[in-house]
């Protein structure tokens, strides 16, 4: 298990909730969703593949976009927004579209939908 500061955990949780409640619904169905105790969700994508989403998934997506290993549309703007949010642990500028891209990067290692 990864050790995180409270600020980092809250930041990742904010993006996790944003992705699940507003970002990824057009390409997935949520089968199981927890946010208050253990942040864990199970989703099924359009290909009927089941995936688990945790804070580690969100962190992996952020890191992959920030380091350039995952290509994103509007890459400079989006990459810089995600880097700035990650540095400050402030998800205030992360909207549902950005949370969706982060979740896809964490799940698939690329952005497939949208």
Coordinates of N, CA and C in Angstrom, one line a residue:
X1 N 0.8 -1.2 0.0 CA 0.0 0.0 0.0 C 0.9 1.2 0.0
X2 N 0.5 2.2 -0.8 CA 1.3 3.5 -0.9 C 0.9 4.4 0.3
X3 N 2.0 5.0 0.8 CA 1.8 5.9 1.9 C 1.7 7.3 1.3
X4 N 0.6 8.0 1.6 CA 0.4 9.4 1.1 C 0.1 10.3 2.2
X5 N 0.4 11.6 1.9 CA -0.1 12.6 2.9 C -1.6 12.8 2.8
X6 N -2.2 13.4 3.8 CA -3.6 13.6 3.8 C -4.0 14.5 2.6
X7 N -3.2 15.5 2.3 CA -3.5 16.4 1.2 C -3.4 15.6 -0.1
X8 N -2.5 14.7 -0.3 CA -2.4 14.0 -1.5 C -3.6 13.0 -1.6
X9 N -3.9 12.3 -0.6 CA -5.1 11.4 -0.6 C -6.3 12.2 -0.9
X10 N -6.5 13.4 -0.4 CA -7.7 14.1 -0.7 C -7.7 14.6 -2.1
X11 N -6.6 15.0 -2.6 CA -6.5 15.4 -4.1 C -6.9 14.2 -5.0
X12 N -6.3 13.0 -4.7 CA -6.6 11.9 -5.6 C -8.1 11.5 -5.4
X13 N -8.6 11.6 -4.2 CA -10.0 11.2 -4.0 C -10.9 12.2 -4.7
X14 N -10.6 13.5 -4.7 CA -11.4 14.4 -5.5 C -11.5 14.1 -7.0
X15 N -10.4 13.7 -7.5 CA -10.3 13.3 -9.0 C -11.1 12.0 -9.2
X16 N -10.9 11.1 -8.3 CA -11.6 9.8 -8.3 C -13.1 10.0 -8.4
X17 N -13.6 10.8 -7.4 CA -15.0 11.1 -7.4 C -15.5 11.8 -8.6
X18 N -14.7 12.8 -9.1 CA -15.1 13.5 -10.3 C -15.2 12.6 -11.5
X19 N -14.2 11.7 -11.6 CA -14.2 10.7 -12.7 C -15.4 9.8 -12.7
X20 N -15.7 9.3 -11.5 CA -16.8 8.3 -11.4 C -18.2 9.0 -11.4
X21 N -18.3 10.1 -10.9 CA -19.6 10.8 -10.9 C -19.9 11.7 -12.0
X22 N -18.9 12.0 -12.8 CA -19.1 12.9 -13.9 C -18.4 12.7 -15.2
X23 N -17.3 11.9 -15.1 CA -16.4 11.8 -16.3 C -16.5 10.6 -17.1
X24 N -16.6 9.4 -16.5 CA -16.4 8.2 -17.3 C -17.7 7.5 -17.7
X25 N -18.8 8.1 -17.4 CA -20.1 7.5 -17.6 C -20.5 7.2 -19.0
X26 N -19.9 7.9 -19.9 CA -20.2 7.7 -21.3 C -19.6 6.5 -21.9
X27 N -18.6 5.9 -21.3 CA -17.9 4.7 -21.8 C -17.9 3.6 -20.8
X28 N -18.5 3.8 -19.6 CA -18.5 2.7 -18.6 C -19.8 2.7 -17.8
X29 N -20.0 1.5 -17.2 CA -21.1 1.3 -16.2 C -20.4 1.0 -14.9
X30 N -20.8 1.7 -13.9 CA -20.3 1.4 -12.6 C -21.0 0.3 -11.9
X31 N -20.3 -0.7 -11.5 CA -20.9 -1.9 -10.9 C -20.8 -1.8 -9.4
X32 N -19.7 -1.2 -8.9 CA -19.5 -1.1 -7.5 C -18.8 0.2 -7.2
X33 N -19.1 1.0 -6.2 CA -18.5 2.3 -6.0 C -18.5 2.6 -4.5
X34 N -17.3 2.9 -4.0 CA -17.1 3.3 -2.6 C -16.2 4.5 -2.6
X35 N -16.5 5.5 -1.8 CA -15.6 6.7 -1.7 C -15.4 7.1 -0.3
X36 N -16.3 6.7 0.6 CA -16.2 7.2 2.0 C -15.2 6.4 2.9
X37 N -15.0 5.1 2.6 CA -14.0 4.4 3.4 C -12.8 4.0 2.6
X38 N -13.0 3.0 1.8 CA -11.9 2.6 0.8 C -12.3 3.1 -0.6
X39 N -11.5 3.9 -1.2 CA -11.8 4.4 -2.5 C -11.5 3.3 -3.5
X40 N -12.6 2.7 -3.9 CA -12.6 1.5 -4.8 C -13.8 1.5 -5.6
X41 N -13.7 1.4 -6.9 CA -14.8 1.2 -7.8 C -14.6 0.1 -8.8
X42 N -15.6 -0.6 -9.2 CA -15.5 -1.6 -10.3 C -16.4 -1.1 -11.4
X43 N -15.9 -1.0 -12.6 CA -16.6 -0.6 -13.8 C -16.5 -1.6 -14.9
X44 N -17.5 -1.5 -15.8 CA -17.4 -2.3 -17.0 C -17.4 -1.4 -18.2
X45 N -16.5 -1.5 -19.1 CA -16.4 -0.6 -20.2 C -17.2 -1.1 -21.4
X46 N -17.1 -0.3 -22.5 CA -18.0 -0.6 -23.7 C -17.6 -1.9 -24.3
X47 N -16.5 -2.5 -24.0 CA -16.1 -3.8 -24.5 C -16.4 -4.9 -23.6
X48 N -17.2 -4.6 -22.5 CA -17.6 -5.6 -21.5 C -16.4 -6.1 -20.7
X49 N -15.4 -5.3 -20.6 CA -14.2 -5.6 -19.8 C -14.4 -4.9 -18.4
X50 N -14.1 -5.7 -17.3 CA -14.3 -5.2 -16.0 C -12.9 -4.6 -15.5
X51 N -13.0 -3.5 -14.9 CA -11.8 -2.8 -14.4 C -12.0 -2.3 -12.9
X52 N -11.0 -2.3 -12.1 CA -11.1 -1.8 -10.8 C -10.4 -0.4 -10.8
X53 N -11.0 0.6 -10.2 CA -10.4 1.9 -10.1 C -10.2 2.2 -8.6
X54 N -8.9 2.6 -8.3 CA -8.6 3.0 -6.9 C -7.8 4.3 -7.0
X55 N -7.3 4.8 -5.9 CA -6.5 6.0 -5.9 C -5.2 5.7 -6.6
X56 N -4.7 4.5 -6.6 CA -3.5 4.1 -7.3 C -3.7 4.2 -8.8
X57 N -4.9 3.9 -9.3 CA -5.2 4.1 -10.7 C -5.2 5.5 -11.1
X58 N -5.7 6.4 -10.3 CA -5.7 7.8 -10.5 C -4.3 8.4 -10.5
X59 N -3.5 8.0 -9.5 CA -2.1 8.4 -9.4 C -1.3 7.9 -10.6
X60 N -1.6 6.7 -11.1 CA -0.9 6.2 -12.3 C -1.2 7.0 -13.5
X61 N -2.5 7.4 -13.6 CA -2.9 8.2 -14.8 C -2.3 9.6 -14.7
X62 N -2.3 10.2 -13.6 CA -1.7 11.5 -13.5 C -0.2 11.5 -13.8
X63 N 0.5 10.5 -13.3 CA 1.9 10.4 -13.6 C 2.2 10.1 -15.1
X64 N 1.4 9.3 -15.7 CA 1.6 8.9 -17.1 C 1.4 10.2 -18.0
X65 N 0.4 11.0 -17.7 CA 0.1 12.2 -18.5 C 1.2 13.2 -18.2
X66 N 1.5 13.4 -16.9 CA 2.5 14.4 -16.6 C 3.9 14.1 -17.2
X67 N 4.3 12.8 -17.2 CA 5.6 12.5 -17.8 C 5.6 12.4 -19.3
X68 N 4.5 12.5 -19.9 CA 4.4 12.4 -21.4 C 4.3 11.1 -22.0
X69 N 4.2 10.0 -21.1 CA 4.1 8.7 -21.7 C 2.7 8.3 -22.2
X70 N 1.7 9.2 -21.9 CA 0.4 9.0 -22.5 C 0.0 10.3 -23.2
X71 N -0.3 10.1 -24.5 CA -0.7 11.2 -25.4 C -2.1 11.7 -25.0
X72 N -2.3 13.0 -25.0 CA -3.6 13.5 -24.7 C -3.9 14.7 -25.7
X73 N -5.2 14.8 -26.1 CA -5.6 16.0 -26.9 C -5.4 17.3 -26.2
X74 N -5.2 18.3 -26.9 CA -4.8 19.6 -26.2 C -3.7 19.4 -25.3
X75 N -2.7 18.6 -25.7 CA -1.7 18.1 -24.8 C -1.0 19.1 -24.0
X76 N -0.5 20.2 -24.5 CA 0.2 21.2 -23.7 C -0.7 21.7 -22.6
X77 N -1.9 22.2 -22.9 CA -2.8 22.7 -21.9 C -3.2 21.7 -20.9
X78 N -3.6 20.5 -21.3 CA -4.1 19.5 -20.4 C -2.9 19.0 -19.5
X79 N -1.8 18.7 -20.1 CA -0.7 18.2 -19.4 C -0.2 19.2 -18.3
X80 N -0.2 20.5 -18.7 CA 0.3 21.6 -17.8 C -0.8 21.7 -16.6
X81 N -2.0 21.6 -17.0 CA -3.1 21.7 -15.9 C -2.9 20.6 -14.9
X82 N -2.7 19.4 -15.4 CA -2.6 18.2 -14.6 C -1.3 18.3 -13.7
X83 N -0.2 18.7 -14.3 CA 1.0 18.9 -13.6 C 0.9 19.9 -12.5
X84 N 0.2 21.1 -12.8 CA 0.1 22.1 -11.8 C -0.9 21.6 -10.6
X85 N -1.9 21.0 -11.0 CA -2.8 20.4 -10.0 C -2.1 19.4 -9.1
X86 N -1.3 18.6 -9.7 CA -0.6 17.5 -9.0 C 0.4 18.1 -8.0
X87 N 1.2 19.1 -8.5 CA 2.2 19.8 -7.7 C 1.6 20.4 -6.4
X88 N 0.4 21.0 -6.6 CA -0.2 21.7 -5.5 C -1.3 20.9 -4.7
X89 N -1.5 19.6 -5.2 CA -2.6 18.8 -4.6 C -3.9 19.5 -4.5
X90 N -4.2 20.3 -5.6 CA -5.4 21.0 -5.7 C -6.2 20.6 -7.0
X91 N -7.3 20.0 -6.8 CA -8.1 19.5 -7.9 C -9.1 20.5 -8.4
X92 N -9.1 21.7 -7.9 CA -10.1 22.7 -8.2 C -10.3 23.0 -9.7
X93 N -9.2 22.9 -10.5 CA -9.3 23.1 -11.9 C -9.5 21.8 -12.7
X94 N -9.6 20.7 -12.0 CA -9.8 19.4 -12.7 C -11.3 19.2 -12.9
X95 N -11.7 19.3 -14.2 CA -13.2 19.1 -14.4 C -13.4 17.6 -14.8
X96 N -14.6 17.3 -15.2 CA -15.0 15.9 -15.5 C -14.3 15.4 -16.7
X97 N -14.0 16.2 -17.7 CA -13.3 15.8 -18.9 C -11.8 15.4 -18.5
X98 N -11.2 16.3 -17.7 CA -9.8 16.0 -17.3 C -9.8 14.7 -16.4
X99 N -10.7 14.6 -15.5 CA -10.8 13.4 -14.6 C -11.0 12.1 -15.5
X100 N -11.8 12.2 -16.5 CA -12.0 11.1 -17.4 C -10.7 10.7 -18.1
X101 N -9.9 11.7 -18.6 CA -8.7 11.4 -19.3 C -7.7 10.8 -18.3
X102 N -7.6 11.3 -17.1 CA -6.7 10.7 -16.0 C -7.1 9.3 -15.8
X103 N -8.4 9.0 -15.6 CA -8.9 7.6 -15.3 C -8.5 6.7 -16.5
X104 N -8.7 7.1 -17.7 CA -8.4 6.3 -18.9 C -6.9 6.0 -18.9
X105 N -6.1 7.0 -18.6 CA -4.6 6.8 -18.6 C -4.2 5.8 -17.6
X106 N -4.9 5.9 -16.4 CA -4.6 5.0 -15.3 C -5.0 3.6 -15.6
X107 N -6.2 3.4 -16.3 CA -6.7 2.1 -16.5 C -6.0 1.4 -17.7
X108 N -6.0 2.2 -18.8 CA -5.5 1.6 -20.1 C -4.1 1.9 -20.5
X109 N -3.5 2.9 -19.9 CA -2.2 3.4 -20.3 C -2.3 4.2 -21.6
X110 N -3.5 4.6 -21.9 CA -3.7 5.5 -23.1 C -5.1 6.0 -23.0
X111 N -5.4 7.1 -23.8 CA -6.8 7.6 -23.8 C -7.4 7.0 -25.0
X112 N -8.5 6.2 -24.8 CA -9.2 5.5 -25.8 C -10.5 6.2 -26.2
X113 N -11.2 6.7 -25.3 CA -12.5 7.3 -25.5 C -12.4 8.8 -25.4
X114 N -13.2 9.5 -26.3 CA -13.3 10.9 -26.2 C -12.1 11.7 -26.8

